[in-house]
JSON list of C-alpha atoms in Angstrom, two decimals:
[
{"chain": "A", "resi": 1464, "resn": "UNK", "atom": "CA", "xyz": [-20.68, 8.38, 66.84]},
{"chain": "A", "resi": 1465, "resn": "UNK", "atom": "CA", "xyz": [-18.14, 5.91, 65.88]},
{"chain": "A", "resi": 1466, "resn": "UNK", "atom": "CA", "xyz": [-19.09, 3.34, 63.37]},
{"chain": "A", "resi": 1467, "resn": "UNK", "atom": "CA", "xyz": [-17.93, -0.06, 64.31]},
{"chain": "A", "resi": 1468, "resn": "UNK", "atom": "CA", "xyz": [-16.71, -2.29, 61.63]},
{"chain": "A", "resi": 1469, "resn": "UNK", "atom": "CA", "xyz": [-17.97, -5.77, 61.96]},
{"chain": "A", "resi": 1470, "resn": "UNK", "atom": "CA", "xyz": [-15.75, -8.53, 60.65]},
{"chain": "A", "resi": 1471, "resn": "UNK", "atom": "CA", "xyz": [-17.38, -10.71, 57.99]},
{"chain": "A", "resi": 1472, "resn": "UNK", "atom": "CA", "xyz": [-18.36, -14.15, 59.10]},
{"chain": "A", "resi": 1473, "resn": "UNK", "atom": "CA", "xyz": [-16.84, -17.30, 57.60]},
{"chain": "A", "resi": 1474, "resn": "UNK", "atom": "CA", "xyz": [-19.81, -17.86, 55.29]},
{"chain": "A", "resi": 1475, "resn": "UNK", "atom": "CA", "xyz": [-19.56, -14.29, 54.01]},
{"chain": "A", "resi": 1476, "resn": "UNK", "atom": "CA", "xyz": [-15.82, -14.75, 53.33]},
{"chain": "A", "resi": 1477, "resn": "UNK", "atom": "CA", "xyz": [-16.48, -17.90, 51.29]},
{"chain": "A", "resi": 1478, "resn": "UNK", "atom": "CA", "xyz": [-19.06, -15.99, 49.25]},
{"chain": "A", "resi": 1479, "resn": "UNK", "atom": "CA", "xyz": [-16.52, -13.24, 48.47]},
{"chain": "A", "resi": 1480, "resn": "UNK", "atom": "CA", "xyz": [-13.90, -15.79, 47.39]},
{"chain": "A", "resi": 1481, "resn": "UNK", "atom": "CA", "xyz": [-16.34, -17.55, 45.05]},
{"chain": "A", "resi": 1482, "resn": "UNK", "atom": "CA", "xyz": [-17.26, -14.24, 43.44]},
{"chain": "A", "resi": 1483, "resn": "UNK", "atom": "CA", "xyz": [-13.57, -13.49, 42.85]},
{"chain": "A", "resi": 1484, "resn": "UNK", "atom": "CA", "xyz": [-12.93, -16.92, 41.35]},
{"chain": "A", "resi": 1485, "resn": "UNK", "atom": "CA", "xyz": [-15.82, -16.60, 38.90]},
{"chain": "A", "resi": 1486, "resn": "UNK", "atom": "CA", "xyz": [-14.77, -13.18, 37.65]},
{"chain": "A", "resi": 1487, "resn": "UNK", "atom": "CA", "xyz": [-12.23, -14.42, 35.05]},
{"chain": "A", "resi": 1488, "resn": "UNK", "atom": "CA", "xyz": [-11.79, -17.18, 32.49]},
{"chain": "A", "resi": 1489, "resn": "UNK", "atom": "CA", "xyz": [-9.72, -20.29, 32.95]},
{"chain": "A", "resi": 1490, "resn": "UNK", "atom": "CA", "xyz": [-6.85, -21.09, 30.62]},
{"chain": "A", "resi": 1491, "resn": "UNK", "atom": "CA", "xyz": [-8.80, -24.02, 29.21]},
{"chain": "A", "resi": 1492, "resn": "UNK", "atom": "CA", "xyz": [-11.77, -21.79, 28.33]},
{"chain": "A", "resi": 1493, "resn": "UNK", "atom": "CA", "xyz": [-9.49, -19.33, 26.56]},
{"chain": "A", "resi": 1494, "resn": "UNK", "atom": "CA", "xyz": [-7.82, -22.13, 24.58]},
{"chain": "A", "resi": 1495, "resn": "UNK", "atom": "CA", "xyz": [-11.21, -23.48, 23.47]},
{"chain": "A", "resi": 1496, "resn": "UNK", "atom": "CA", "xyz": [-12.25, -20.01, 22.25]},
{"chain": "A", "resi": 1497, "resn": "UNK", "atom": "CA", "xyz": [-8.95, -19.55, 20.38]},
{"chain": "A", "resi": 1498, "resn": "UNK", "atom": "CA", "xyz": [-9.36, -22.95, 18.68]},
{"chain": "A", "resi": 1499, "resn": "UNK", "atom": "CA", "xyz": [-12.91, -22.07, 17.60]},
{"chain": "A", "resi": 1500, "resn": "UNK", "atom": "CA", "xyz": [-11.79, -18.71, 16.19]},
{"chain": "A", "resi": 1501, "resn": "UNK", "atom": "CA", "xyz": [-8.95, -20.45, 14.34]},
{"chain": "A", "resi": 1502, "resn": "UNK", "atom": "CA", "xyz": [-11.34, -22.97, 12.80]},
{"chain": "A", "resi": 1503, "resn": "UNK", "atom": "CA", "xyz": [-13.66, -20.18, 11.64]},
{"chain": "A", "resi": 1504, "resn": "UNK", "atom": "CA", "xyz": [-10.75, -18.23, 10.15]},
{"chain": "A", "resi": 1505, "resn": "UNK", "atom": "CA", "xyz": [-9.49, -21.30, 8.27]},
{"chain": "A", "resi": 1506, "resn": "UNK", "atom": "CA", "xyz": [-12.94, -21.72, 6.74]},
{"chain": "A", "resi": 1507, "resn": "UNK", "atom": "CA", "xyz": [-13.71, -18.08, 5.91]},
{"chain": "A", "resi": 1508, "resn": "UNK", "atom": "CA", "xyz": [-10.20, -16.93, 4.88]},
{"chain": "A", "resi": 1509, "resn": "UNK", "atom": "CA", "xyz": [-9.85, -18.89, 1.61]},
{"chain": "A", "resi": 1510, "resn": "UNK", "atom": "CA", "xyz": [-13.36, -17.91, 0.50]},
{"chain": "A", "resi": 1511, "resn": "UNK", "atom": "CA", "xyz": [-12.59, -14.24, 1.16]},
{"chain": "A", "resi": 1512, "resn": "UNK", "atom": "CA", "xyz": [-9.32, -14.25, -0.77]},
{"chain": "A", "resi": 1513, "resn": "UNK", "atom": "CA", "xyz": [-10.92, -16.10, -3.70]},
{"chain": "A", "resi": 1514, "resn": "UNK", "atom": "CA", "xyz": [-13.46, -13.28, -3.96]},
{"chain": "A", "resi": 1515, "resn": "UNK", "atom": "CA", "xyz": [-10.64, -10.73, -3.89]},
{"chain": "A", "resi": 1516, "resn": "UNK", "atom": "CA", "xyz": [-9.06, -12.32, -6.99]},
{"chain": "A", "resi": 1517, "resn": "UNK", "atom": "CA", "xyz": [-12.38, -12.23, -8.82]},
{"chain": "A", "resi": 1518, "resn": "UNK", "atom": "CA", "xyz": [-12.88, -8.56, -7.97]},
{"chain": "A", "resi": 1519, "resn": "UNK", "atom": "CA", "xyz": [-9.48, -7.65, -9.45]},
{"chain": "A", "resi": 1520, "resn": "UNK", "atom": "CA", "xyz": [-10.39, -9.34, -12.75]},
{"chain": "A", "resi": 1521, "resn": "UNK", "atom": "CA", "xyz": [-13.77, -7.57, -12.75]},
{"chain": "A", "resi": 1522, "resn": "UNK", "atom": "CA", "xyz": [-12.03, -4.24, -12.15]},
{"chain": "A", "resi": 1523, "resn": "UNK", "atom": "CA", "xyz": [-9.66, -4.89, -15.06]},
{"chain": "A", "resi": 1524, "resn": "UNK", "atom": "CA", "xyz": [-12.59, -5.69, -17.36]},
{"chain": "A", "resi": 1525, "resn": "UNK", "atom": "CA", "xyz": [-14.37, -2.48, -16.35]},
{"chain": "A", "resi": 1526, "resn": "UNK", "atom": "CA", "xyz": [-11.23, -0.37, -16.87]},
{"chain": "A", "resi": 1527, "resn": "UNK", "atom": "CA", "xyz": [-10.59, -1.92, -20.30]},
{"chain": "A", "resi": 1528, "resn": "UNK", "atom": "CA", "xyz": [-14.20, -1.24, -21.28]},
{"chain": "A", "resi": 1529, "resn": "UNK", "atom": "CA", "xyz": [-13.85, 2.42, -20.23]},
{"chain": "A", "resi": 1530, "resn": "UNK", "atom": "CA", "xyz": [-10.57, 2.73, -22.17]},
{"chain": "A", "resi": 1531, "resn": "UNK", "atom": "CA", "xyz": [-12.23, 1.18, -25.24]},
{"chain": "A", "resi": 1532, "resn": "UNK", "atom": "CA", "xyz": [-15.07, 3.73, -25.08]},
{"chain": "A", "resi": 1533, "resn": "UNK", "atom": "CA", "xyz": [-12.52, 6.54, -24.84]},
{"chain": "A", "resi": 1534, "resn": "UNK", "atom": "CA", "xyz": [-10.73, 5.06, -27.89]},
{"chain": "A", "resi": 1535, "resn": "UNK", "atom": "CA", "xyz": [-13.97, 5.09, -29.86]},
{"chain": "A", "resi": 1536, "resn": "UNK", "atom": "CA", "xyz": [-14.51, 8.75, -28.97]},
{"chain": "A", "resi": 1537, "resn": "UNK", "atom": "CA", "xyz": [-10.92, 9.51, -30.05]},
{"chain": "A", "resi": 1538, "resn": "UNK", "atom": "CA", "xyz": [-11.61, 7.80, -33.39]},
{"chain": "A", "resi": 1539, "resn": "UNK", "atom": "CA", "xyz": [-14.80, 9.81, -33.91]},
{"chain": "A", "resi": 1540, "resn": "UNK", "atom": "CA", "xyz": [-12.91, 13.08, -33.35]},
{"chain": "A", "resi": 1541, "resn": "UNK", "atom": "CA", "xyz": [-9.64, 12.29, -35.13]},
{"chain": "A", "resi": 1542, "resn": "UNK", "atom": "CA", "xyz": [-10.83, 9.80, -37.75]},
{"chain": "A", "resi": 1543, "resn": "UNK", "atom": "CA", "xyz": [-8.50, 6.99, -36.67]},
{"chain": "A", "resi": 1544, "resn": "UNK", "atom": "CA", "xyz": [-7.35, 5.07, -33.63]},
{"chain": "A", "resi": 1545, "resn": "UNK", "atom": "CA", "xyz": [-4.02, 6.03, -32.04]},
{"chain": "A", "resi": 1546, "resn": "UNK", "atom": "CA", "xyz": [-0.94, 4.32, -33.46]},
{"chain": "A", "resi": 1547, "resn": "UNK", "atom": "CA", "xyz": [1.11, 1.90, -31.39]},
{"chain": "A", "resi": 1548, "resn": "UNK", "atom": "CA", "xyz": [3.64, 4.67, -30.82]},
{"chain": "A", "resi": 1549, "resn": "UNK", "atom": "CA", "xyz": [0.97, 7.08, -29.56]},
{"chain": "A", "resi": 1550, "resn": "UNK", "atom": "CA", "xyz": [-0.62, 4.36, -27.43]},
{"chain": "A", "resi": 1551, "resn": "UNK", "atom": "CA", "xyz": [-3.07, 4.99, -24.62]},
{"chain": "A", "resi": 1552, "resn": "UNK", "atom": "CA", "xyz": [-1.34, 8.28, -23.81]},
{"chain": "A", "resi": 1553, "resn": "UNK", "atom": "CA", "xyz": [-3.17, 9.77, -26.84]},
{"chain": "A", "resi": 1554, "resn": "UNK", "atom": "CA", "xyz": [-6.31, 9.72, -24.71]},
{"chain": "A", "resi": 1555, "resn": "UNK", "atom": "CA", "xyz": [-4.89, 12.31, -22.31]},
{"chain": "A", "resi": 1556, "resn": "UNK", "atom": "CA", "xyz": [-2.26, 14.23, -24.32]},
{"chain": "A", "resi": 1557, "resn": "UNK", "atom": "CA", "xyz": [-2.81, 15.39, -27.89]},
{"chain": "A", "resi": 1558, "resn": "UNK", "atom": "CA", "xyz": [-0.45, 13.70, -30.37]},
{"chain": "A", "resi": 1559, "resn": "UNK", "atom": "CA", "xyz": [1.14, 16.02, -32.96]},
{"chain": "A", "resi": 1560, "resn": "UNK", "atom": "CA", "xyz": [-0.54, 14.20, -35.86]},
{"chain": "A", "resi": 1561, "resn": "UNK", "atom": "CA", "xyz": [-4.05, 14.14, -34.32]},
{"chain": "A", "resi": 1562, "resn": "UNK", "atom": "CA", "xyz": [-6.06, 16.84, -36.11]},
{"chain": "A", "resi": 1563, "resn": "UNK", "atom": "CA", "xyz": [-9.49, 17.31, -34.54]},
{"chain": "A", "resi": 1564, "resn": "UNK", "atom": "CA", "xyz": [-8.41, 15.96, -31.14]},
{"chain": "A", "resi": 1565, "resn": "UNK", "atom": "CA", "xyz": [-10.95, 17.12, -28.57]},
{"chain": "A", "resi": 1566, "resn": "UNK", "atom": "CA", "xyz": [-9.60, 15.51, -25.39]},
{"chain": "A", "resi": 1567, "resn": "UNK", "atom": "CA", "xyz": [-8.62, 14.64, -22.86]},
{"chain": "A", "resi": 1568, "resn": "UNK", "atom": "CA", "xyz": [-10.85, 11.60, -23.17]},
{"chain": "A", "resi": 1569, "resn": "UNK", "atom": "CA", "xyz": [-10.18, 10.35, -19.63]},
{"chain": "A", "resi": 1570, "resn": "UNK", "atom": "CA", "xyz": [-10.75, 12.44, -16.50]},
{"chain": "A", "resi": 1571, "resn": "UNK", "atom": "CA", "xyz": [-7.90, 11.03, -14.42]},
{"chain": "A", "resi": 1572, "resn": "UNK", "atom": "CA", "xyz": [-5.43, 9.67, -16.94]},
{"chain": "A", "resi": 1573, "resn": "UNK", "atom": "CA", "xyz": [-4.76, 6.07, -17.92]},
{"chain": "A", "resi": 1574, "resn": "UNK", "atom": "CA", "xyz": [-4.99, 3.88, -14.80]},
{"chain": "A", "resi": 1575, "resn": "UNK", "atom": "CA", "xyz": [-2.69, 0.92, -14.20]},
{"chain": "A", "resi": 1576, "resn": "UNK", "atom": "CA", "xyz": [-4.32, -2.50, -14.15]},
{"chain": "A", "resi": 1577, "resn": "UNK", "atom": "CA", "xyz": [-5.38, -3.84, -10.72]},
{"chain": "A", "resi": 1578, "resn": "UNK", "atom": "CA", "xyz": [-1.96, -5.49, -10.33]},
{"chain": "A", "resi": 1579, "resn": "UNK", "atom": "CA", "xyz": [-0.08, -2.22, -10.88]},
{"chain": "A", "resi": 1580, "resn": "UNK", "atom": "CA", "xyz": [1.12, -2.76, -14.47]},
{"chain": "A", "resi": 1581, "resn": "UNK", "atom": "CA", "xyz": [0.40, -0.76, -17.63]},
{"chain": "A", "resi": 1582, "resn": "UNK", "atom": "CA", "xyz": [-2.27, -1.93, -20.04]},
{"chain": "A", "resi": 1583, "resn": "UNK", "atom": "CA", "xyz": [-0.94, -3.15, -23.39]},
{"chain": "A", "resi": 1584, "resn": "UNK", "atom": "CA", "xyz": [-2.34, -1.34, -26.43]},
{"chain": "A", "resi": 1585, "resn": "UNK", "atom": "CA", "xyz": [-2.05, -2.90, -29.89]},
{"chain": "A", "resi": 1586, "resn": "UNK", "atom": "CA", "xyz": [-3.26, -1.43, -33.19]},
{"chain": "A", "resi": 1587, "resn": "UNK", "atom": "CA", "xyz": [-4.19, -2.75, -35.71]},
{"chain": "A", "resi": 1588, "resn": "UNK", "atom": "CA", "xyz": [-5.37, -6.19, -34.70]},
{"chain": "A", "resi": 1589, "resn": "UNK", "atom": "CA", "xyz": [-6.92, -8.43, -37.34]},
{"chain": "A", "resi": 1590, "resn": "UNK", "atom": "CA", "xyz": [-9.81, -6.49, -38.86]},
{"chain": "A", "resi": 1591, "resn": "UNK", "atom": "CA", "xyz": [-8.38, -3.01, -38.27]},
{"chain": "A", "resi": 1592, "resn": "UNK", "atom": "CA", "xyz": [-9.57, -2.85, -34.69]},
{"chain": "A", "resi": 1593, "resn": "UNK", "atom": "CA", "xyz": [-7.46, -2.28, -31.56]},
{"chain": "A", "resi": 1594, "resn": "UNK", "atom": "CA", "xyz": [-6.76, -4.40, -28.50]},
{"chain": "A", "resi": 1595, "resn": "UNK", "atom": "CA", "xyz": [-6.28, -3.35, -24.89]},
{"chain": "A", "resi": 1596, "resn": "UNK", "atom": "CA", "xyz": [-4.89, -6.10, -22.70]},
{"chain": "A", "resi": 1597, "resn": "UNK", "atom": "CA", "xyz": [-3.91, -6.86, -19.10]},
{"chain": "A", "resi": 1598, "resn": "UNK", "atom": "CA", "xyz": [-1.71, -9.88, -18.51]},
{"chain": "A", "resi": 1599, "resn": "UNK", "atom": "CA", "xyz": [-3.49, -10.83, -15.29]},
{"chain": "A", "resi": 1600, "resn": "UNK", "atom": "CA", "xyz": [-2.05, -11.45, -11.87]},
{"chain": "A", "resi": 1601, "resn": "UNK", "atom": "CA", "xyz": [1.13, -13.23, -13.04]},
{"chain": "A", "resi": 1602, "resn": "UNK", "atom": "CA", "xyz": [2.04, -10.56, -15.62]},
{"chain": "A", "resi": 1603, "resn": "UNK", "atom": "CA", "xyz": [2.79, -13.15, -18.34]},
{"chain": "A", "resi": 1604, "resn": "UNK", "atom": "CA", "xyz": [0.90, -14.10, -21.49]},
{"chain": "A", "resi": 1605, "resn": "UNK", "atom": "CA", "xyz": [-1.58, -16.92, -21.16]},
{"chain": "A", "resi": 1606, "resn": "UNK", "atom": "CA", "xyz": [-2.62, -18.47, -17.89]},
{"chain": "A", "resi": 1607, "resn": "UNK", "atom": "CA", "xyz": [-5.88, -19.40, -16.29]},
{"chain": "A", "resi": 1608, "resn": "UNK", "atom": "CA", "xyz": [-8.08, -18.25, -13.40]},
{"chain": "A", "resi": 1609, "resn": "UNK", "atom": "CA", "xyz": [-6.48, -15.16, -11.81]},
{"chain": "A", "resi": 1610, "resn": "UNK", "atom": "CA", "xyz": [-3.47, -15.40, -14.14]},
{"chain": "A", "resi": 1611, "resn": "UNK", "atom": "CA", "xyz": [-5.60, -15.27, -17.31]},
{"chain": "A", "resi": 1612, "resn": "UNK", "atom": "CA", "xyz": [-5.14, -12.42, -19.78]},
{"chain": "A", "resi": 1613, "resn": "UNK", "atom": "CA", "xyz": [-8.00, -9.91, -19.95]},
{"chain": "A", "resi": 1614, "resn": "UNK", "atom": "CA", "xyz": [-8.73, -8.14, -23.25]},
{"chain": "A", "resi": 1615, "resn": "UNK", "atom": "CA", "xyz": [-11.47, -6.07, -24.85]}
]
């Protein structure tokens, strides 16, 4: 039994060609989609990056608050805050002059600020208290918005 192949008729051939033509996208359709995606990205992008800057400042505030709590614990144990020379390192490594030190007061050491720089520790400030400071995104004193200094 030989199967005979029957040639498709003209109307069947036209149907196959139309199916093939409809299988892809035209260049114009692709360009329209790319333009729409570009417009969405230009709207969403700036809002996303503005939130990123706010989250870095929030992270710096949280880290400074944690460092300040560790400083208070250091003071309760030793009876004083670390000197400028001892700095924030006194929270992880016992200074020679720190009798009663019961640290380390931080689990993972002193973190850098969200922009990768060291926090600035100053003691005494005004009323005998200490100050922990990040200089913000620009790394210079003063500034506003993302460049503003963050202190305890």
